[in-house]
Coordinates of C-alpha atoms in Angstrom, one line a residue:
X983 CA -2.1 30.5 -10.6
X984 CA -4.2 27.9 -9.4
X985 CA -6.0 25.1 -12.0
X986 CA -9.2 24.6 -12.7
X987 CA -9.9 21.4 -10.8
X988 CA -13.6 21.2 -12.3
X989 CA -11.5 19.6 -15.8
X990 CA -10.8 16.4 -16.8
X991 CA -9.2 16.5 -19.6
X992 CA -8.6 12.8 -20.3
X993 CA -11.8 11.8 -19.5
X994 CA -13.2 14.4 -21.7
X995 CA -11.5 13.7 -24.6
X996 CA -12.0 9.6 -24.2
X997 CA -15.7 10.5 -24.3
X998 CA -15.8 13.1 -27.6
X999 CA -14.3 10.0 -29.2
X1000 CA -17.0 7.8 -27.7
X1001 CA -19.3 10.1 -29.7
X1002 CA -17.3 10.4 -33.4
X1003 CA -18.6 6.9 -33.2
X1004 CA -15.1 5.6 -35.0
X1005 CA -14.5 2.3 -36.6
X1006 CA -11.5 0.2 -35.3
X1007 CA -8.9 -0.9 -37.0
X1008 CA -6.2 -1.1 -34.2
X1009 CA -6.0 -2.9 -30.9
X1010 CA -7.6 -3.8 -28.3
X1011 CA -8.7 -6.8 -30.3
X1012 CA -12.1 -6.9 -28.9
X1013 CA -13.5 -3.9 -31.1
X1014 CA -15.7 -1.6 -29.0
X1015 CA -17.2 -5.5 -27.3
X1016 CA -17.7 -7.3 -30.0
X1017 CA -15.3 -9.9 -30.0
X1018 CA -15.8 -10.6 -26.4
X1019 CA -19.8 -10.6 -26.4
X1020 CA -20.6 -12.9 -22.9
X1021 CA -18.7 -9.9 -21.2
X1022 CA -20.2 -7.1 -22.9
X1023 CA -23.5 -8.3 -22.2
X1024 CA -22.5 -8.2 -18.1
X1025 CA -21.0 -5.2 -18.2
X1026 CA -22.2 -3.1 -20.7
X1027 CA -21.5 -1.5 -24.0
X1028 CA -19.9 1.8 -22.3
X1029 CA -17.0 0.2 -20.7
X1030 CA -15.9 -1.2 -24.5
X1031 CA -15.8 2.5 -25.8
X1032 CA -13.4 3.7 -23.0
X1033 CA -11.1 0.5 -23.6
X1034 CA -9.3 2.2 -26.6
X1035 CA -6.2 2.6 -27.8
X1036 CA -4.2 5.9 -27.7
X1037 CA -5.1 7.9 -30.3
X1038 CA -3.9 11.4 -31.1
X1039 CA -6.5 12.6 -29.0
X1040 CA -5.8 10.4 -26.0
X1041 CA -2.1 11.9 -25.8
X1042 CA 0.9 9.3 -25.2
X1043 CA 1.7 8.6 -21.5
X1044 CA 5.6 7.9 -22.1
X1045 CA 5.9 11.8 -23.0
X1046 CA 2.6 13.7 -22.9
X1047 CA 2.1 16.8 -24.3
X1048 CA -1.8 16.8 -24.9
X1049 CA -5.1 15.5 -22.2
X1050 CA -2.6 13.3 -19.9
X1051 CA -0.2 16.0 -19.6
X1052 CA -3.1 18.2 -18.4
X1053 CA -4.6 15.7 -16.0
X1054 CA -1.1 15.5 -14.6
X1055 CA -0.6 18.9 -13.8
X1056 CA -4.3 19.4 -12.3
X1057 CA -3.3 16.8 -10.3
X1058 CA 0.0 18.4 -9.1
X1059 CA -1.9 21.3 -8.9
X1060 CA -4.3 19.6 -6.0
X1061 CA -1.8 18.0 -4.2
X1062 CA 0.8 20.8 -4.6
X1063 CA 3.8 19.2 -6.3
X1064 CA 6.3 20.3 -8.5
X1065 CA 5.2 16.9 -11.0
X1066 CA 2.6 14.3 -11.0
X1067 CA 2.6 11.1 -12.8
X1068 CA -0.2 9.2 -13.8
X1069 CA 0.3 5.6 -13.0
X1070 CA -1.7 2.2 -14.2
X1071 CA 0.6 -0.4 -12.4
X1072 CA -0.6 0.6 -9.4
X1073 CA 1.9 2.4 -6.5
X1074 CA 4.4 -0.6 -6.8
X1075 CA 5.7 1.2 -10.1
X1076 CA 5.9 4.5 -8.5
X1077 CA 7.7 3.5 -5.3
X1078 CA 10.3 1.4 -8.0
X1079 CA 10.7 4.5 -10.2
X1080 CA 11.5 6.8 -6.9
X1081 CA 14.0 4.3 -5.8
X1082 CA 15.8 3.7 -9.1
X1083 CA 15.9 7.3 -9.8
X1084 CA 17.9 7.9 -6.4
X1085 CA 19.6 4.8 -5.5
X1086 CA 22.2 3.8 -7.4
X1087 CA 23.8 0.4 -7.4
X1088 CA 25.8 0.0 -4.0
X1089 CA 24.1 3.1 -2.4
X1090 CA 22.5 2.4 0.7
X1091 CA 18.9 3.5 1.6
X1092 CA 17.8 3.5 5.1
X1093 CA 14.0 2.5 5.5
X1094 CA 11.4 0.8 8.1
X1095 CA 11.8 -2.9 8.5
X1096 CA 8.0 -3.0 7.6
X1097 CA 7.7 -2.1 4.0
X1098 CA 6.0 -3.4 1.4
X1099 CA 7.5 -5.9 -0.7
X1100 CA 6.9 -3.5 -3.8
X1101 CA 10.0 -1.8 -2.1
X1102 CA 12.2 -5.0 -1.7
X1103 CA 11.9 -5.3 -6.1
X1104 CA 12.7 -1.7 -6.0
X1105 CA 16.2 -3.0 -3.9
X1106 CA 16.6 -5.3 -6.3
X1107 CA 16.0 -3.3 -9.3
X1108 CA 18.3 -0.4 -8.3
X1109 CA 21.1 -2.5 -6.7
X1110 CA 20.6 -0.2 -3.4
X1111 CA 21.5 -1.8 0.2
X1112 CA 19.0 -1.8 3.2
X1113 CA 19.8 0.0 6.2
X1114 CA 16.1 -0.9 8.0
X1115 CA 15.0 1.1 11.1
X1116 CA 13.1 -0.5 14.2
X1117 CA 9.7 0.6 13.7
X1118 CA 8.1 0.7 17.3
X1119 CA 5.9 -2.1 18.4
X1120 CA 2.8 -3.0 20.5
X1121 CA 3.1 -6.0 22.3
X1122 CA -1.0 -6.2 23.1
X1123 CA -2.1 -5.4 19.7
X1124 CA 1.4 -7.5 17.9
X1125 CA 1.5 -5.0 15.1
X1126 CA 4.3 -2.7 14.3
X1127 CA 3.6 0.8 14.8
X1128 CA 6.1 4.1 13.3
X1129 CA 9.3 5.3 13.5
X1130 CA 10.8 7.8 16.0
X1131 CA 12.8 11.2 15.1
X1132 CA 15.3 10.1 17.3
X1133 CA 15.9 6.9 15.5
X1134 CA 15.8 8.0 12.4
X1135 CA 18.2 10.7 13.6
X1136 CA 20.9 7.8 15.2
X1137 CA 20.4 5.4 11.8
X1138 CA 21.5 8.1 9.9
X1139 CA 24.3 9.1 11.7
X1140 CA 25.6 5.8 11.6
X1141 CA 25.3 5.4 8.0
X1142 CA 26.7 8.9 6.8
X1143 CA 27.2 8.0 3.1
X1144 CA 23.3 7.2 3.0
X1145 CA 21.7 9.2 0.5
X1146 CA 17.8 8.4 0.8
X1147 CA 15.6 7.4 3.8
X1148 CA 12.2 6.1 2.6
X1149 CA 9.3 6.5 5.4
X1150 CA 5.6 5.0 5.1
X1151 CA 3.1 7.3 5.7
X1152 CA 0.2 5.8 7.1
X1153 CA 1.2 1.9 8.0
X1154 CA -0.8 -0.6 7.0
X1155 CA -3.3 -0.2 10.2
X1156 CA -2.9 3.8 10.1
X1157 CA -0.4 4.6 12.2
X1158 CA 2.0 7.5 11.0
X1159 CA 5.2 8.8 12.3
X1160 CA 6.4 12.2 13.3
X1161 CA 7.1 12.8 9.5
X1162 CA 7.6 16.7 9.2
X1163 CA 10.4 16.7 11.9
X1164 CA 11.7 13.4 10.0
X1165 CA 12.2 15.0 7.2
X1166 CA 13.6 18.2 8.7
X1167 CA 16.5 15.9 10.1
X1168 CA 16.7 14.0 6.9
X1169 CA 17.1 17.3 5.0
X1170 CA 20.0 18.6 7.8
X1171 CA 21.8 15.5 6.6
X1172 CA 22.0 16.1 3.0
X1173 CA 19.0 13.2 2.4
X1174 CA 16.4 12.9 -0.2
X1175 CA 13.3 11.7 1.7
X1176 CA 10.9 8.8 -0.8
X1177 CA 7.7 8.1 0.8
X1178 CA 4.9 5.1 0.6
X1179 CA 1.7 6.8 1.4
X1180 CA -0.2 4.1 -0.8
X1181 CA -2.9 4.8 1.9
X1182 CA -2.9 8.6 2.1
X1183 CA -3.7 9.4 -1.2
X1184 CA -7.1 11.1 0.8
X1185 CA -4.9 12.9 3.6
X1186 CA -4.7 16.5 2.1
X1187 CA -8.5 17.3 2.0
X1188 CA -9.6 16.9 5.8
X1189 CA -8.0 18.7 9.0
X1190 CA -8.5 16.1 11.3
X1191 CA -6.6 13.1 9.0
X1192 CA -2.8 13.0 9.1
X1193 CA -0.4 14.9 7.6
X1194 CA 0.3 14.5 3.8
X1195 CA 4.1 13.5 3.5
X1196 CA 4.1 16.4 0.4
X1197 CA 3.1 19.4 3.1
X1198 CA 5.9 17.9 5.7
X1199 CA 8.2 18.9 3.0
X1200 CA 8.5 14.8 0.7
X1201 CA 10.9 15.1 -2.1
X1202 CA 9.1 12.6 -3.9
X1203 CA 5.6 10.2 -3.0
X1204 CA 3.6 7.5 -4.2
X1205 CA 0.2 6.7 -4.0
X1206 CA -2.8 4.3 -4.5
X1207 CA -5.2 6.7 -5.6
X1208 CA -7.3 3.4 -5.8
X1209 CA -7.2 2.7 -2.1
X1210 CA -8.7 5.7 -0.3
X1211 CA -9.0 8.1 -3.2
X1212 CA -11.6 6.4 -5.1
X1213 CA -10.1 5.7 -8.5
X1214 CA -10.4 1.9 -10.3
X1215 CA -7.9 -0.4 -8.9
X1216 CA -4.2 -0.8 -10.2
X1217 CA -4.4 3.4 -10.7
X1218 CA -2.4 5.5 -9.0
X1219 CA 0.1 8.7 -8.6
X1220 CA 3.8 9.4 -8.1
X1221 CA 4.5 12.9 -7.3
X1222 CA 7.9 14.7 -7.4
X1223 CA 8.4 17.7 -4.9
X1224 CA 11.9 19.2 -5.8
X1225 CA 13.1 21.1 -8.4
X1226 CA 16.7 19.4 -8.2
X1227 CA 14.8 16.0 -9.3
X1228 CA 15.0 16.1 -13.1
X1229 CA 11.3 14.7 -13.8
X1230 CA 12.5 13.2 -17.1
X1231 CA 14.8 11.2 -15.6
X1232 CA 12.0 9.9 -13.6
X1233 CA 10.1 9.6 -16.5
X1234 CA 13.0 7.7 -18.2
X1235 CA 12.8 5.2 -15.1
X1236 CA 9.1 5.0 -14.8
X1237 CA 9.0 4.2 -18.8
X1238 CA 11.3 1.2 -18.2
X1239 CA 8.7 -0.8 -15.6
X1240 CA 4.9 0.8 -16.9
X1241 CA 2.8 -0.8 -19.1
X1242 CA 3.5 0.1 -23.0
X1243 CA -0.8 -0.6 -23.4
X1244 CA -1.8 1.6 -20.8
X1245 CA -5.8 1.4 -20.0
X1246 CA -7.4 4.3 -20.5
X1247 CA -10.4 3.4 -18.5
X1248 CA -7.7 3.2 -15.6
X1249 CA -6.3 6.8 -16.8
X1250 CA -9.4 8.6 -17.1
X1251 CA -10.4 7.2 -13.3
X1252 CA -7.9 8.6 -11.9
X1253 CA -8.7 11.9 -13.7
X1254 CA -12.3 12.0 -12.1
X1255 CA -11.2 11.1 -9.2
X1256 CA -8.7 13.9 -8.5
X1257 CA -11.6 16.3 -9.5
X1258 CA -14.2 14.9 -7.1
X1259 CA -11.5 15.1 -4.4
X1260 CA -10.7 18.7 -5.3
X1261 CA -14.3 19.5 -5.2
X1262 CA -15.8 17.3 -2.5
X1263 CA -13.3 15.6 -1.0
X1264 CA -13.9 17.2 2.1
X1265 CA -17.1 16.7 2.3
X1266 CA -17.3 13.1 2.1
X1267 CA -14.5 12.6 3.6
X1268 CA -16.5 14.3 7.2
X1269 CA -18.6 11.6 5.9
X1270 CA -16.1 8.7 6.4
X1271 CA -15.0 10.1 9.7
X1272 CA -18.7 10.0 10.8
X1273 CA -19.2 6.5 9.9
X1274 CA -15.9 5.6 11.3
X1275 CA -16.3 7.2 14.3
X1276 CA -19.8 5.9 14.8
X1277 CA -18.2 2.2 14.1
X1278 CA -16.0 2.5 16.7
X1279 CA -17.7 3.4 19.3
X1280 CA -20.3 0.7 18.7
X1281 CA -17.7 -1.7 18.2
X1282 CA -16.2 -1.0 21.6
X1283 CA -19.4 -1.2 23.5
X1284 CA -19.5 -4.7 22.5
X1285 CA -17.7 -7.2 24.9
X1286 CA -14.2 -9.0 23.7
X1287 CA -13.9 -6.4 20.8
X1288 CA -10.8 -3.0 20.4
X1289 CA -11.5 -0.9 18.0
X1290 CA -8.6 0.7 18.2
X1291 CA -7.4 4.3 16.8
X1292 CA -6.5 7.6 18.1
X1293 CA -6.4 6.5 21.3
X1294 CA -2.9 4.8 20.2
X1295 CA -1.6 8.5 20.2
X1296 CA 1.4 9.3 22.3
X1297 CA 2.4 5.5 22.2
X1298 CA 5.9 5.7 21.0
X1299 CA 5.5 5.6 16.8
X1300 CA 2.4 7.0 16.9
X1301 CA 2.4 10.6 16.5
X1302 CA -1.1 10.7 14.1
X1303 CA -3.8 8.0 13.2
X1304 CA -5.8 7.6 10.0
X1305 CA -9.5 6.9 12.0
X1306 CA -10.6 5.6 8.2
X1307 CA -8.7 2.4 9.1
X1308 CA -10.8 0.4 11.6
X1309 CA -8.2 -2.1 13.4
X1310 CA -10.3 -4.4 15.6
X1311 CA -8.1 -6.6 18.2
X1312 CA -9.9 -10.3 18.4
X1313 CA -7.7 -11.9 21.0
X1314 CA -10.2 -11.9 23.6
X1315 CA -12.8 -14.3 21.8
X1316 CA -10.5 -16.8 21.7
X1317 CA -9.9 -16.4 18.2
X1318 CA -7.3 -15.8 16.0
X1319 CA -7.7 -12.7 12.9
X1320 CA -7.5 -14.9 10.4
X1321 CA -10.3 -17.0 11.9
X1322 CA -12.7 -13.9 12.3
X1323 CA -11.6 -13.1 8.9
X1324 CA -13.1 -16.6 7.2
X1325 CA -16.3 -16.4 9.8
X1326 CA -17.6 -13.0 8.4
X1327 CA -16.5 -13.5 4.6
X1328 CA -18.4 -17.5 5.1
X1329 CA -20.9 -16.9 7.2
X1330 CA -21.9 -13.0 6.8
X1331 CA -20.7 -12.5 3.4
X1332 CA -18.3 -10.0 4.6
X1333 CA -14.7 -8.9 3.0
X1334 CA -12.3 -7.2 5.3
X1335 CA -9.0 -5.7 3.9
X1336 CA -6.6 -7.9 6.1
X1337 CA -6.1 -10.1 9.5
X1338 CA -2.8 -10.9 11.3
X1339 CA -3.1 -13.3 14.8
X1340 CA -4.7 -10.6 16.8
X1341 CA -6.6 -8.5 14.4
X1342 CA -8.9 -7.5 12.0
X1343 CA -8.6 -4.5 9.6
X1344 CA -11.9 -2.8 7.5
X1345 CA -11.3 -0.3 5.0
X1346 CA -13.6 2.9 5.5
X1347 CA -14.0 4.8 2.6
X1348 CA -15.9 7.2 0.5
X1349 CA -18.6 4.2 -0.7
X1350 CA -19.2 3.3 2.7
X1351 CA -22.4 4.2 4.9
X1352 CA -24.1 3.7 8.2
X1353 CA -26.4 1.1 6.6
X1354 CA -22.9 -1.3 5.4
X1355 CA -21.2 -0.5 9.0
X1356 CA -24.3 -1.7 10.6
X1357 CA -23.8 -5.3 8.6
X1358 CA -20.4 -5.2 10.3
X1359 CA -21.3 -4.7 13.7
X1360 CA -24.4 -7.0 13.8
X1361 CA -22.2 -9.9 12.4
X1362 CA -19.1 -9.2 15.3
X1363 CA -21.9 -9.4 17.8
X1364 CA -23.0 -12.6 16.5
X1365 CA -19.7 -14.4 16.6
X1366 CA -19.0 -13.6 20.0
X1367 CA -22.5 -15.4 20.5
X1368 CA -22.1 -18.6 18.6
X1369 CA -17.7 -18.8 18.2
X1370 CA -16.4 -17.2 21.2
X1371 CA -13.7 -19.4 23.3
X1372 CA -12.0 -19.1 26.1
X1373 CA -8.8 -16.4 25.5
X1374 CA -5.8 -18.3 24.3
X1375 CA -2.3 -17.0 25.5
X1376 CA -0.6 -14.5 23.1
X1377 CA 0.8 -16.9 20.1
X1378 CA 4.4 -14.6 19.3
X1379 CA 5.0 -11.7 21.7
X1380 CA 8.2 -10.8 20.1
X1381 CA 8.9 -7.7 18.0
X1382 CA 9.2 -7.2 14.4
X1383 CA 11.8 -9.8 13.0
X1384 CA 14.7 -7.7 11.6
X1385 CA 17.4 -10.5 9.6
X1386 CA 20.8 -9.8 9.1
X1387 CA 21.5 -7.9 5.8
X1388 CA 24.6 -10.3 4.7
X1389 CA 24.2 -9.3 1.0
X1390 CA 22.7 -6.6 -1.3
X1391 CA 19.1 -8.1 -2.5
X1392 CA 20.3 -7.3 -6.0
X1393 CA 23.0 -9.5 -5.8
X1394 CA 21.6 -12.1 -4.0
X1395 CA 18.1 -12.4 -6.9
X1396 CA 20.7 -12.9 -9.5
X1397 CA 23.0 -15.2 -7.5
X1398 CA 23.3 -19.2 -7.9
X1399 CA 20.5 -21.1 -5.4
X1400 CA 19.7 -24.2 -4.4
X1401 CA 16.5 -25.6 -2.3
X1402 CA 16.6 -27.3 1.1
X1403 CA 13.5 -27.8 3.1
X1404 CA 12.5 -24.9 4.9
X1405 CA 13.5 -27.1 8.4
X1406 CA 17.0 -27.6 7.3
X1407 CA 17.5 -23.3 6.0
X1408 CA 19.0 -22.6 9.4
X1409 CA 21.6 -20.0 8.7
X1410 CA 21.6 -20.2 5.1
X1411 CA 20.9 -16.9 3.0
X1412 CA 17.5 -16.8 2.0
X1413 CA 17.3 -16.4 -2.0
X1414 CA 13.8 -15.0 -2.5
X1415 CA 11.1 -13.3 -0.4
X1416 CA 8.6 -14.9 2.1
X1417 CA 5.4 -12.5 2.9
X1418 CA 2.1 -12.8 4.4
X1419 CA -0.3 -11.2 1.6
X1420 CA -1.7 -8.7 3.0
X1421 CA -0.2 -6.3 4.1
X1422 CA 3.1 -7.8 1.7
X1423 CA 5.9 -6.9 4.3
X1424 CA 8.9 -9.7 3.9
X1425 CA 9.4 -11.8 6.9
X1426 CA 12.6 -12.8 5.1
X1427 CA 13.8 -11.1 1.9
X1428 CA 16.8 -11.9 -0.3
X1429 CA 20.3 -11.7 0.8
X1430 CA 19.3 -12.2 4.9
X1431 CA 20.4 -14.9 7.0
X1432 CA 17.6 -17.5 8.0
X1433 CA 16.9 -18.2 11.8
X1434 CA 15.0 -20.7 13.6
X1435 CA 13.1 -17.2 15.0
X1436 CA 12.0 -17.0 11.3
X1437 CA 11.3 -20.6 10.7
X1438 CA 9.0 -20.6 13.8
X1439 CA 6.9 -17.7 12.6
X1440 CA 6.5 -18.9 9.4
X1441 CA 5.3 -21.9 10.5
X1442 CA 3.0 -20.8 13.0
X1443 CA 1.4 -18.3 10.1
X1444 CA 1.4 -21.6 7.7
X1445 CA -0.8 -23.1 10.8
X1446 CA -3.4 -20.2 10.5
X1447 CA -3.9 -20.3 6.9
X1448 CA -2.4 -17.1 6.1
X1449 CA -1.8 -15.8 2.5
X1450 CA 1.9 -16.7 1.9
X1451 CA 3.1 -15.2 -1.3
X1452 CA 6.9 -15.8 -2.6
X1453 CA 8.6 -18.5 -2.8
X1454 CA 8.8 -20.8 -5.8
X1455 CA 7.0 -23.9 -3.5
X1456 CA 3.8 -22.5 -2.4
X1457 CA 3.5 -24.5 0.3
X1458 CA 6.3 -23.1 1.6
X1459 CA 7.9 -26.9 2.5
X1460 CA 11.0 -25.5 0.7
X1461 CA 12.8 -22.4 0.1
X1462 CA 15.4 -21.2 -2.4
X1463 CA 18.8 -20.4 -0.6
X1464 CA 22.0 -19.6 -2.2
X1465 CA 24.9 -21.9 -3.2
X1466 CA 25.3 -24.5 -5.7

């Protein structure tokens, strides 16, 4: 029998305890604003009554049996899973939790080189090995795309004992694989199929978005509700898909990395969120394929601009495209991404999700509108006007970097290290993770061999002012590496 998706139970009860007008006596320490009283006059006394601790009422998210078990099950309901857990440590804690609940220590896991780093803790936490797949890649854009069946298929027969392949569904930029006939052939071989669809969490509620990796037959997902759902950030949703995945051992492993104070403001988000999505989520979401649609096609009229998207289709690894993700390839003004990036948030006031050497990535979601697209497009016009340059030849045509695996990431976090300067790490194994933040996917993670390839690429990224997260040295001069 299907739920009523108009409830929200969490959110309900948060606000009949709003109304009993109670005194506090417990944490938070503020007390309903008044201990933090330059705050509460910016944002108001409402957000102080939801910031409460759990009360009978409020249920207990380590074993619910009250609101937050309801809101979980509505939420199953929606996106038809067996289980749904709330999550307030963002999609990082679910993807840990999926991985630690099938990967024992020594197992391997076969997965795309281009995951998030959430996923290389989750190695680390679980003791599992990396078997990474080739994703495919497109040399004009320089961005990784999906994986191929057939690859899949040939990884897997390599690695018989593997137990668990993990898929993204979409990549950063959109792109998703052929994921239902992935996980047919991961299913013929006896696997458990984990996906990161931390930007899907919208997919199941319009025909012409992908596929959501729970109808192509997932065992188990995570997702940012946050991202493309509309929730408040750091909320999100792991859902389990098979009965033969005992949900309190999940549970038991989610309990060991989630918050013991979860926010309820963060809880009862995602509870309202699910419902719009249940009752309008198509609607506005013909509304974000409008507005993307119409950005695109402006955006392409304009000289020295890509908006790229489902054109991409049929290019090996891309077998569907999420059109809410506008990827715009900057090449041809001479500029780099990251340099468009710091024009429009400087000179335009403009925040973009991302930028790599070629490109641009905007966010299109269910608070944009013609009127906020039209700010975009005016300001791309007007920095080919005043910042184009002649084109610069392609700065890294190689393919996605994939390192040597020479020991688990488990055992290389927790082994001895020492630091040499990131010049002299030739060959060395790298003891901690080096990433450009965003998108987060490790250019070298622990436990793989260091090359000059690397080194180069880090360097050049160092040049363009990326976001490098990791290391201990921020700077990146130096880099732990193990020995003594």
């Amino acid at each position: 029998m299907e739920l009523d998706q108009s409830r929200t139970p969490l959110f309900s009860a948060i606000k009949m305890i709003e109304a009993k007008g109670i005194t506090p006596f417990d944490v938070p320490g503020h007390k309903r604003g008044k201990g933090l009283k330059e705050l509460k006059e910016h944002l108001g006394e409402q957000v102080f009554e939801m910031d409460i601790n759990a009360m009978v009422e409020l249920d207990n998210i380590f074993n619910p049996s009250g609101v937050i078990k309801e809101a979980e099950e509505l939420a199953a309901d929606l996106y038809g899973a067996e289980k749904s857990f709330f999550l307030v440590n963002g999609t990082t804690s679910g993807l840990q939790t999926m991985i630690m609940t099938l990967c024992k220590t020594g197992k391997k896991i076969i997965l795309p080189r281009n995951v998030h780093r959430s996923i290389t803790a989750g190695l680390i936490l679980s003791g599992a090995v990396p078997i990474y797949l080739k994703p495919e890649y497109n040399n004009q854009l320089g961005i990784a795309m999906g994986v191929t069946p057939e690859n899949v298929e040939k990884t897997i027969k390599e690695n018989p004992e593997t137990e668990v392949l993990l898929l993204t569904n979409p990549t950063y930029y959109g792109v998703t694989s052929n994921i239902k006939k992935i996980i047919e052939i991961a299913h013929s071989h006896g696997l458990y199929v984990i996906v990161d669809q931390a930007h899907g969490s919208h997919f199941r509620f319009h025909k012409d978005l992908p596929l959501c990796a729970l109808e192509a037959g997932a065992d188990m997902i995570a997702m940012s509700l946050h991202k493309t759902g509309g929730s408040l950030t750091q909320s999100s949703l792991l859902m389990v898909n098979n009965k033969s995945i005992d949900a309190d051992i999940v549970r038991t492993y989610l309990n060991l990395i989630q918050t013991t104070s979860p926010s309820h403001i963060l809880l009862s988000s995602i509870d309202v969120a699910r419902k719009q999505l249940a009752l309008e989520g198509n609607k506005l979401l013909e509304q974000v394929l409008e507005v993307s649609r119409y950005a695109r096609e402006k955006i392409n009229n304009l000289e020295s601009f890509y908006a790229f998207g489902p054109d991409l289709l049929g290019n090996a690894g891309v077998f569907a495209f999420d059109e809410s993700k506008l990827g715009i390839y900057v090449k041809e003004l001479g500029l780099t991404g990251y340099e468009v990036r710091d024009i429009l948030y400087y000179e335009y006031n403009i925040q973009i999700e991302m930028a790599d050497l070629y490109n641009i990535l905007c966010i299109i979601s269910l608070g944009d509108d013609y009127k906020s697209i039209d700010r975009l497009i005016n300001a791309l016009e007007d920095i080919k006007e005043k910042h184009c340059k002649a084109a610069y030849d392609q700065f890294f045509e190689k393919e996605l970097i994939i390192p040597e695996v020479i020991v688990s990431p488990r055992d290389a976090f927790y082994s001895r290290k020492k630091v040499v300067n990131l010049e002299d790490s030739i060959g060395e194994i790298s003891g901690e993770s080096v990433m450009a933040y965003p998108p987060g996917i490790p250019i070298i993670a622990p436990g793989e061999r260091i090359t000059e390839e690397i080194i180069e690429y880090i360097n050049l990224l160092k040049e363009q002012n990326s976001s490098m997260q990791g290391p201990v040295d921020p700077l990146l001069n130096q880099i732990r590496v193990l020995g003594f």
